[in-house]
Short mmCIF file of C-alpha atoms in Angstrom, two decimals:
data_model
loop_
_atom_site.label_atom_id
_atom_site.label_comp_id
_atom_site.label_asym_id
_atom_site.label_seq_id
_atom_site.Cartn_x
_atom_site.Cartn_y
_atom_site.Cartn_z
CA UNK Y 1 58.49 -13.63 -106.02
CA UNK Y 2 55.70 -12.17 -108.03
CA UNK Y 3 53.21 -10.38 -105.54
CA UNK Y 4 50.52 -7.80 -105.88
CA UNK Y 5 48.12 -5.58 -103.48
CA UNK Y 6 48.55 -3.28 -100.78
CA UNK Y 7 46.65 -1.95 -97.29
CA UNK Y 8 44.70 0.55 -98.43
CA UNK Y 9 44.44 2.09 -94.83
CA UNK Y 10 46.82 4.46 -93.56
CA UNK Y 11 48.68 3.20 -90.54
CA UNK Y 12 46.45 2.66 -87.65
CA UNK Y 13 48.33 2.28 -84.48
CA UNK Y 14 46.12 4.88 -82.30
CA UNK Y 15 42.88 3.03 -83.77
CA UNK Y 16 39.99 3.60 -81.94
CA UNK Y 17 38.91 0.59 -79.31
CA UNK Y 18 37.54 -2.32 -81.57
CA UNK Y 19 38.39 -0.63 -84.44
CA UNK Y 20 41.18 -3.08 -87.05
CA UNK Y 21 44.67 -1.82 -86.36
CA UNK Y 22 47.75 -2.22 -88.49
CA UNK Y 23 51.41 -2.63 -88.23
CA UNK Y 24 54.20 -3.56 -90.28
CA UNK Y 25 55.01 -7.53 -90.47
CA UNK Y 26 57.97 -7.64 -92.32
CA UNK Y 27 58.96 -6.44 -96.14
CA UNK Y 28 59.03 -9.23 -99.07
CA UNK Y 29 62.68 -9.72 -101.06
CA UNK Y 30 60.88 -7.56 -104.09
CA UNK Y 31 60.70 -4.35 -101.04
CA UNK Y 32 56.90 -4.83 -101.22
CA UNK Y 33 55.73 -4.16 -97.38
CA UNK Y 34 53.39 -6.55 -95.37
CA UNK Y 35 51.33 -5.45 -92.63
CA UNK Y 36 49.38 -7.53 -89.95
CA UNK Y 37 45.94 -6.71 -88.89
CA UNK Y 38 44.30 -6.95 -85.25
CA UNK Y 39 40.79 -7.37 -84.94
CA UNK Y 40 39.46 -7.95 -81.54
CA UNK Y 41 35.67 -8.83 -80.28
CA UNK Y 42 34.05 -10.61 -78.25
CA UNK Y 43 37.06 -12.17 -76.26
CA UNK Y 44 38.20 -13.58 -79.51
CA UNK Y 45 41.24 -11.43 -81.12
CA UNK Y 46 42.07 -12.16 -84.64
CA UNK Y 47 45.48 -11.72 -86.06
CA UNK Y 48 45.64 -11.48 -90.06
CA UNK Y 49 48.36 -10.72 -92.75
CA UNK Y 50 48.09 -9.06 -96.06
CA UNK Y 51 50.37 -11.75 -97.40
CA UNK Y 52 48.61 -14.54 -98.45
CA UNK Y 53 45.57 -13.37 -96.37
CA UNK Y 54 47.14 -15.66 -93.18
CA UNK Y 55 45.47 -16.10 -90.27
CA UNK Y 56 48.59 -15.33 -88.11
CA UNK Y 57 46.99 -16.10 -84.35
CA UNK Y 58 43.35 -16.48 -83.15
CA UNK Y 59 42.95 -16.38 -79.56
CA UNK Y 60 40.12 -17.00 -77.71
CA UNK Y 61 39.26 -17.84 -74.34
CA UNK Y 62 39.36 -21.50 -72.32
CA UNK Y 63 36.74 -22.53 -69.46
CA UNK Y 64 38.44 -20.33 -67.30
CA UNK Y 65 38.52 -17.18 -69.15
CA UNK Y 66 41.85 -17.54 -70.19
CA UNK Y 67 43.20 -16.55 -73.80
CA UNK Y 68 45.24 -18.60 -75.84
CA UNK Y 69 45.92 -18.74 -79.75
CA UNK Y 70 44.78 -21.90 -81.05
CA UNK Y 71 45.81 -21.52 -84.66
CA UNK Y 72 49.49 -22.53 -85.73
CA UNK Y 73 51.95 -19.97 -87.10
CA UNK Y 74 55.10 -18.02 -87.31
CA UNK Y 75 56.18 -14.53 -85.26
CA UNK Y 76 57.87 -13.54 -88.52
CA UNK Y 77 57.23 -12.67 -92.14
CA UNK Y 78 60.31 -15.12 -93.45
CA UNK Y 79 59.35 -18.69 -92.99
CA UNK Y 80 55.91 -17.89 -93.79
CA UNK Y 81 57.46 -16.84 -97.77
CA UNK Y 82 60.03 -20.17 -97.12
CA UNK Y 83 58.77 -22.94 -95.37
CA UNK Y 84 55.21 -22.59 -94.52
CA UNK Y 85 52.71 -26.06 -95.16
CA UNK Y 86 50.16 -22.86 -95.84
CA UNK Y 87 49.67 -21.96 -92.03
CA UNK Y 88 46.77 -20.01 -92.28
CA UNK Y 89 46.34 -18.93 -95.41
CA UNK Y 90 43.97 -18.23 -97.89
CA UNK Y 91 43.79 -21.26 -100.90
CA UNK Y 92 43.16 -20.81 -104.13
CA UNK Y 93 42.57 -20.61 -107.15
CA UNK Y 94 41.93 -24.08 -106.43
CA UNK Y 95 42.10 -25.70 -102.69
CA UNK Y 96 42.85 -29.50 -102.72
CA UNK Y 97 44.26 -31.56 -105.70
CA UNK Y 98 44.40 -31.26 -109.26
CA UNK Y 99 45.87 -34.91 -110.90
CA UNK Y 100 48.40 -34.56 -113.21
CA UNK Y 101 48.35 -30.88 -112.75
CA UNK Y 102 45.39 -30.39 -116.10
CA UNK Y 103 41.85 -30.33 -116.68
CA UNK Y 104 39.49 -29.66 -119.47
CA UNK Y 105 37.16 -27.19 -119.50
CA UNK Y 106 34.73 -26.44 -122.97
CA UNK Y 107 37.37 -28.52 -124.93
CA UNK Y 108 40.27 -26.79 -124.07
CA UNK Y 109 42.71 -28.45 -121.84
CA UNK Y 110 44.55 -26.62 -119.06
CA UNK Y 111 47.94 -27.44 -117.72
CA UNK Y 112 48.45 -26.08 -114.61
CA UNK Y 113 52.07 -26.52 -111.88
CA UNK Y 114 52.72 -29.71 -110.54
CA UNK Y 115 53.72 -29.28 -106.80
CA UNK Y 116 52.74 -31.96 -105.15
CA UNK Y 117 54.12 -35.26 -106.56
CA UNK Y 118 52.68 -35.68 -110.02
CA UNK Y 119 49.99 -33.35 -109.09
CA UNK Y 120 48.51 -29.64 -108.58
CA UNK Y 121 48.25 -28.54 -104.96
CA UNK Y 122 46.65 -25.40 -103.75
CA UNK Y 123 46.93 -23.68 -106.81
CA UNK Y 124 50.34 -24.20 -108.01
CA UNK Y 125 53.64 -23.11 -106.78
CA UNK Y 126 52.74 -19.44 -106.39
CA UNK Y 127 48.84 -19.96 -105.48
CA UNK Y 128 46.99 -17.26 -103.41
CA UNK Y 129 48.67 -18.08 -100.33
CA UNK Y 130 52.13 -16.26 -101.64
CA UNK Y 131 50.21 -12.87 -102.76
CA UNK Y 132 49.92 -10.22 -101.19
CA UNK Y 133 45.94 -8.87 -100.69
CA UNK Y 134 44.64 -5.45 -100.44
CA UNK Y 135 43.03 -5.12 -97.02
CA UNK Y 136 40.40 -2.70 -96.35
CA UNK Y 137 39.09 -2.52 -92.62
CA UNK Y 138 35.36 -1.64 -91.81
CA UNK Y 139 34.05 -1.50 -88.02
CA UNK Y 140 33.76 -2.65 -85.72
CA UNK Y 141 35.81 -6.18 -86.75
CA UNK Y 142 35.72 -6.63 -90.56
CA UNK Y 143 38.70 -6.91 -93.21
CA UNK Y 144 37.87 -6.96 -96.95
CA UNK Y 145 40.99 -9.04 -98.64
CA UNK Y 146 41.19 -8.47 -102.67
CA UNK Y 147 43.05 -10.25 -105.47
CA UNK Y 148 42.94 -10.04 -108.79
CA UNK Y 149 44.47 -13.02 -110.54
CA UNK Y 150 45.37 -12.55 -114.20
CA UNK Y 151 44.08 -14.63 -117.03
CA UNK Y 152 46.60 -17.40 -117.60
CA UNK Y 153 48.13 -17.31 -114.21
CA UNK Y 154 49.03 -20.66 -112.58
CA UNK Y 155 48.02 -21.92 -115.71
CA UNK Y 156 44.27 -21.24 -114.85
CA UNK Y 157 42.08 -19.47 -117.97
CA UNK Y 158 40.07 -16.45 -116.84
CA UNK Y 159 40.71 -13.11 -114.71
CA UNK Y 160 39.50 -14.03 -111.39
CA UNK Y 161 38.51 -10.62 -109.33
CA UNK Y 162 38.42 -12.54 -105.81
CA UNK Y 163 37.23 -10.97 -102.19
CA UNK Y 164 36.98 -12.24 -99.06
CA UNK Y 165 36.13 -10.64 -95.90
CA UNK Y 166 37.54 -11.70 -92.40
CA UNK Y 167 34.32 -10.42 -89.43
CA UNK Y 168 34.19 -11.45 -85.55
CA UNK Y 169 30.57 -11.57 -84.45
CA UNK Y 170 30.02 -10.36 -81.43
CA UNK Y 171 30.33 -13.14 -79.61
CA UNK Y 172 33.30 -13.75 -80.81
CA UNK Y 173 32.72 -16.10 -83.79
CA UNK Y 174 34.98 -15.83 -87.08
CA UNK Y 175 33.54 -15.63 -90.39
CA UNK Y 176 34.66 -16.06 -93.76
CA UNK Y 177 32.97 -14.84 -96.86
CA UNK Y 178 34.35 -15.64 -100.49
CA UNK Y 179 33.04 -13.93 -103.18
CA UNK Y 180 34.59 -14.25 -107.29
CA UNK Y 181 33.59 -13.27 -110.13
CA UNK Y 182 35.80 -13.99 -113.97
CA UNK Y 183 35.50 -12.68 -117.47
CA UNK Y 184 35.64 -16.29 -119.10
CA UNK Y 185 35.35 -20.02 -117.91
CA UNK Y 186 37.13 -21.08 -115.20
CA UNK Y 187 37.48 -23.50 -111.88
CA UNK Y 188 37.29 -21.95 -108.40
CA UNK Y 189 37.77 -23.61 -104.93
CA UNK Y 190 38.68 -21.18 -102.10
CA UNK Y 191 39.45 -22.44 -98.62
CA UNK Y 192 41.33 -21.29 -95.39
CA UNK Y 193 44.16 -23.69 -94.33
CA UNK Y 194 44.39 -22.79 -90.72
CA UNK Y 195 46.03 -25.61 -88.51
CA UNK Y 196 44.07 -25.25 -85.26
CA UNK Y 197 44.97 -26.95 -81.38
CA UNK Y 198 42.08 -25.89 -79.23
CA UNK Y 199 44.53 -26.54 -76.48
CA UNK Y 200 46.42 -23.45 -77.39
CA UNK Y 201 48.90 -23.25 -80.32
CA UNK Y 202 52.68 -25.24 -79.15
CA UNK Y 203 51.09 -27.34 -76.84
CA UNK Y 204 51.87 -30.55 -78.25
CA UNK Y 205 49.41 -32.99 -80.36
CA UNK Y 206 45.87 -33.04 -80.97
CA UNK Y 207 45.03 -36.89 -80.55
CA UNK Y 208 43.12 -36.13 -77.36
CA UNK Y 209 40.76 -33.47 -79.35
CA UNK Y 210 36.83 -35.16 -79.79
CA UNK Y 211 35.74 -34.42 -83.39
CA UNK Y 212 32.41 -35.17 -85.01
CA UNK Y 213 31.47 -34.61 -88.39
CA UNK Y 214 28.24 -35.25 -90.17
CA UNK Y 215 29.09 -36.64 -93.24
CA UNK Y 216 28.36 -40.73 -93.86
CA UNK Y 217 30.13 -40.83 -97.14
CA UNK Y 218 33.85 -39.75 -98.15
CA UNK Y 219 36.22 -39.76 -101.50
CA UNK Y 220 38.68 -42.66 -100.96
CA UNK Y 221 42.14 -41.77 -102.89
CA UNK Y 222 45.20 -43.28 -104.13
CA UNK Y 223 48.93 -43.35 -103.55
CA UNK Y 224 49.11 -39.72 -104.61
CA UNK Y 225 45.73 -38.62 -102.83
CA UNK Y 226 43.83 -38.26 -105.94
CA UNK Y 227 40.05 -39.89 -105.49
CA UNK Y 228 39.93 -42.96 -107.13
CA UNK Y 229 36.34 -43.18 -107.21
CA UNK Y 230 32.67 -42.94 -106.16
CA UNK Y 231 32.30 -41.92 -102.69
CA UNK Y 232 32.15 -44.75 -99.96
CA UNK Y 233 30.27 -45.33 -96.68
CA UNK Y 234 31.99 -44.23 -93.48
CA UNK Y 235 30.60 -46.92 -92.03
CA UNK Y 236 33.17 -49.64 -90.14
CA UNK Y 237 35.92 -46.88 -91.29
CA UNK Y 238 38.10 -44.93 -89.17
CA UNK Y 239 36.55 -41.99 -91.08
CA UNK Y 240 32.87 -42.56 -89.27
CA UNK Y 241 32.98 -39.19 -87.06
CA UNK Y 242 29.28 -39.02 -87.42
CA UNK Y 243 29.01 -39.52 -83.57
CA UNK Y 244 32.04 -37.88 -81.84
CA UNK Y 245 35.29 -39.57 -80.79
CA UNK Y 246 39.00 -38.96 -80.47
CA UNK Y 247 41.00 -38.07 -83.35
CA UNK Y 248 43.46 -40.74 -81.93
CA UNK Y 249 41.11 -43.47 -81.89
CA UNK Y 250 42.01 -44.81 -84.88
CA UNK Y 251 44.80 -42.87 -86.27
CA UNK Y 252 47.01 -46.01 -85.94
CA UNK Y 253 44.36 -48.40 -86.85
CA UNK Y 254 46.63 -49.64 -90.00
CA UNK Y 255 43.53 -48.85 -92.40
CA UNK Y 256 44.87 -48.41 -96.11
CA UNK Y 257 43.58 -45.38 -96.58
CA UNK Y 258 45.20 -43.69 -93.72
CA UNK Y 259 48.51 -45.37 -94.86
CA UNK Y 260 48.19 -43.70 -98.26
CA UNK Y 261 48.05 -40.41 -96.54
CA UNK Y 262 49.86 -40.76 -93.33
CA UNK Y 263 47.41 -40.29 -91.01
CA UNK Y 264 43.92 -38.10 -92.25
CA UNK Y 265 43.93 -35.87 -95.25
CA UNK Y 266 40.62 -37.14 -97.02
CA UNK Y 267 37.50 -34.81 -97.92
CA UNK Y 268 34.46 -36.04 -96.05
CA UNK Y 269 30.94 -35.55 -97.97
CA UNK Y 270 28.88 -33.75 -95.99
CA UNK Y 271 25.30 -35.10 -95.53
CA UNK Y 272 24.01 -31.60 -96.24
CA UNK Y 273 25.44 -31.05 -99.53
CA UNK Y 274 25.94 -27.26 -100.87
CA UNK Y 275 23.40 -24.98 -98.81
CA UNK Y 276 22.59 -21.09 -99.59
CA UNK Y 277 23.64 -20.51 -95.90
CA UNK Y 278 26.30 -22.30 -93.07
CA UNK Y 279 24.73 -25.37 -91.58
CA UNK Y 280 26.87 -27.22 -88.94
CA UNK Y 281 29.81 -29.09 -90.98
CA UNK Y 282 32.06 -30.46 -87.67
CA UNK Y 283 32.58 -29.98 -83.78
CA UNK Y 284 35.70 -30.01 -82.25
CA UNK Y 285 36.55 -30.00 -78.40
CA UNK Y 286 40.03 -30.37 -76.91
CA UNK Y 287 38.82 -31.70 -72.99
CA UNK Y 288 41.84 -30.00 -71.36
CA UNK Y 289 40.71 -26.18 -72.30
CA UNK Y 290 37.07 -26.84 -72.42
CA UNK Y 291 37.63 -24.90 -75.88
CA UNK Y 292 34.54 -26.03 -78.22
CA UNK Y 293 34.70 -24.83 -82.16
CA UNK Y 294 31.43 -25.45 -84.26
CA UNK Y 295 32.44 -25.51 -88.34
CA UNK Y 296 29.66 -24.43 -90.08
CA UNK Y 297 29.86 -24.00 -93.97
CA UNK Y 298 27.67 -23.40 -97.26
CA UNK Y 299 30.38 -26.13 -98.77
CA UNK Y 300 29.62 -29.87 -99.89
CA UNK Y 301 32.84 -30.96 -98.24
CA UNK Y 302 35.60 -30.60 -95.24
CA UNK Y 303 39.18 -32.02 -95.93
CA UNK Y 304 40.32 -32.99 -92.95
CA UNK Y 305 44.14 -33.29 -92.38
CA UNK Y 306 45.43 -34.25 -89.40
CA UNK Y 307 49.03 -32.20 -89.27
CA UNK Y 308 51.08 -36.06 -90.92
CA UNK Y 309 53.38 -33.69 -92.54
CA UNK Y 310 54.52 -31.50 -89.56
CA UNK Y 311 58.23 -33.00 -88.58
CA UNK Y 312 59.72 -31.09 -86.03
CA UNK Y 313 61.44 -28.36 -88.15
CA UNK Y 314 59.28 -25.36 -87.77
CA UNK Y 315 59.33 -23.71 -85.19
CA UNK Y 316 55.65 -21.64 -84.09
CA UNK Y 317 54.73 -18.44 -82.49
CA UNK Y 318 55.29 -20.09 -79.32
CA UNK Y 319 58.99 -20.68 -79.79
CA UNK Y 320 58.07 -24.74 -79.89
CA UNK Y 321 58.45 -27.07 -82.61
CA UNK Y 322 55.73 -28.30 -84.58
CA UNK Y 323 55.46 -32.21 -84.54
CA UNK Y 324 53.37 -34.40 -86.40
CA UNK Y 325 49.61 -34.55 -85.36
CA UNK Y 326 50.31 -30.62 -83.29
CA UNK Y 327 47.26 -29.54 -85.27
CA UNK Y 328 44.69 -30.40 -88.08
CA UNK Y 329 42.80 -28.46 -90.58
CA UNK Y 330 39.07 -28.61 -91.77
CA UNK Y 331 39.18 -27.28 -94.91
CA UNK Y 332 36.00 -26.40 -95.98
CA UNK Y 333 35.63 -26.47 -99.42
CA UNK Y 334 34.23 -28.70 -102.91
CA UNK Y 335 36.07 -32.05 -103.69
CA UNK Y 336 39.39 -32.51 -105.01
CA UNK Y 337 40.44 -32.85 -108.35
CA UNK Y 338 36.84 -32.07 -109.30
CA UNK Y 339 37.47 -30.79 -112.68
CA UNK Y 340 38.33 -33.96 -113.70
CA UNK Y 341 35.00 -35.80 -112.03
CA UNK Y 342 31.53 -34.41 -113.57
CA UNK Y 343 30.08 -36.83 -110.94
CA UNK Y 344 31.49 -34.66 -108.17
CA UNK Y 345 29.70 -30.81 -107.49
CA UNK Y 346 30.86 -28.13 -110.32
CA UNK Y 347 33.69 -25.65 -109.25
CA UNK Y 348 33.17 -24.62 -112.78
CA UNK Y 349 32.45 -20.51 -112.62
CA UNK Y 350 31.10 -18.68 -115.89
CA UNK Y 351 31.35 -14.93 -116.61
CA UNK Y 352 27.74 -13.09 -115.28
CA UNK Y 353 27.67 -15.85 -112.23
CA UNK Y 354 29.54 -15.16 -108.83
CA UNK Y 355 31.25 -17.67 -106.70
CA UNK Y 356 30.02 -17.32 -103.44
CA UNK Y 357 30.98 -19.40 -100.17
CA UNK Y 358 30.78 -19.02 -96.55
CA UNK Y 359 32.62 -20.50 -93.59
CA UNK Y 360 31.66 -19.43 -89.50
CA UNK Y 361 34.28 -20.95 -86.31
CA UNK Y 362 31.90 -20.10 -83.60
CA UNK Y 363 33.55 -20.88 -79.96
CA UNK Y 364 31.95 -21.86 -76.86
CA UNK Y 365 33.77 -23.76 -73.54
CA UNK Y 366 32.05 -26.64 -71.85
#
């Protein structure tokens, strides 16, 4: 598998208190090491790899004090390179769908990997998530990731020089800042794919969590998830989470659009639209922990996917399987399949500009 990058620390077992520590995580079939990073702050300890940037467990604490990681994942390096639905990790070039796998861009047309039925899915077969970043830690609680993606690969025109940086705040909230820049034309769409259950990760489903999202509008799609259109009112819809209710409320409801996807995995337009800083993008509270996560994001949009594809053959951190529904994502990012829809926000990034986007999980209990 063709990886690149490496930790640019030496090994930092004996770090000082609150300082990012490293270990080995396993070595990749090409001998190429992978190490997992600890941050810790605020009562919230972070747990990152250097392949594919993955969030590997984020625990923080319930209404009683108690930790517990409420992101989904694996204890070892293998079925995160064989079987992972992209636990944690960092998307790109492109998060979301591409149809058909191709796009035009200044009269050329791209063809990119089709992955996902007869279209592009998180950047093709070998997208960000199966690289391997160079980490540099900063204190007290900050990782700087780096790729560089060659011109051409995944089918995508343009070297893409791509950071991201991993902080806890210190109360304990986890940021995200993406930063690109490319030498010619290109499309960029960076997410994080974390599956999250507030409840703690192996717990069972996430029905019972409350979510609320302020976005009245959201990109209806076809058999193979692709929008087919303008986007449509939330309203009478199971996707209205504009005042908060139960993920479970309607998950069975029979609507079409949940049939297409098996449960959710639609982007909701946020009623904010692109902003130079995070505004609040969606809530989330599981009742049983108390455990409250505010999504706040510089993005137009939040894909939400409620876990449909999870089928009881993984097996998580926690030594449980992972059923459908046993956690959801809210991708943060611009629509899918935008390079093909001038009526949806540009992901188009030009040499001289920089791609810039910013994501913050803040937790609280109630």
């Amino acid at each position: 598998m063709p990886t690149t990058g490496h930790d640019t620390a030496e090994p930092t077992a004996a770090a000082a208190d609150g300082a990012p520590r490293r270990e080995p995580f396993g070595r990749l079939a090409d001998g190429t090491e992978v190490h997992r990073w600890t941050l810790s702050r605020g009562g919230t300890r972070l747990r990152v790899l250097s392949y594919g940037g993955i969030v590997q467990s984020l625990e923080v604490p319930d209404r009683d004090g108690r930790a517990a990681n409420v992101s989904l994942g694996f204890d070892r390096l293998d079925p995160y390179v064989a079987d992972s639905p992209y636990f944690g990790a960092l998307i790109g070039r492109y998060g979301n769908r591409i149809a058909e796998g191709r796009f035009t861009l200044d009269g050329a047309e791209y063809r990119l990997p089709v992955n996902d039925g007869p279209n592009s899915l998180h950047g093709g077969d070998i997208g960000f998530d199966k690289r391997v970043w160079d980490v540099t830690p900063s204190a007290p609680a900050t990782l700087t990731l780096r790729y560089i993606s060659p011109d051409g690969e995944m089918g995508y025109p343009g070297t893409l020089d791509v950071e991201v940086e991993y902080a806890l705040g210190e109360r304990g909230d986890f940021r995200i800042d993406y930063r690109a820049t490319t030498d010619a034309p290109t499309v960029v769409n960076l997410t994080s794919h974390v599956y999250f259950n507030l409840a703690g990760e192996g717990s069972g489903g996430i029905h019972d969590h409350r979510l609320s999202l302020p976005a009245s509008r959201y990109t209806p799609v076809g058999e193979t998830l692709i929008p087919t259109g303008e986007p449509a009112t939330v309203e009478g819809t199971p996707f209205d989470f504009r005042r908060a209710k139960t993920i479970g409320d309607d998950l069975r409801a029979g609507h079409r659009q949940l049939l297409h996807a098996q449960g959710y995995d639609h982007n909701l337009v946020l009623d904010k639209g692109s902003t130079p800083e995070p505004e609040r993008a969606a809530t989330l509270y599981d009742p049983s922990s108390g455990r409250l996560m505010t999504v706040s994001t510089t993005e137009p949009g939040v894909q939400f996917y409620s876990g449909n594809f999870l089928d009881g053959t993984l097996v998580g951190t926690s030594g449980r399987t992972y059923r459908q529904g046993d956690g959801l994502c809210l991708e943060t990012q611009h629509f899918p399949d935008s390079p093909n829809r001038p009526d949806f926000p540009s992901t188009v990034l030009r040499p001289g500009d920089t791609y810039r986007s910013t994501t913050v999980h803040s937790f609280t209990v109630r």
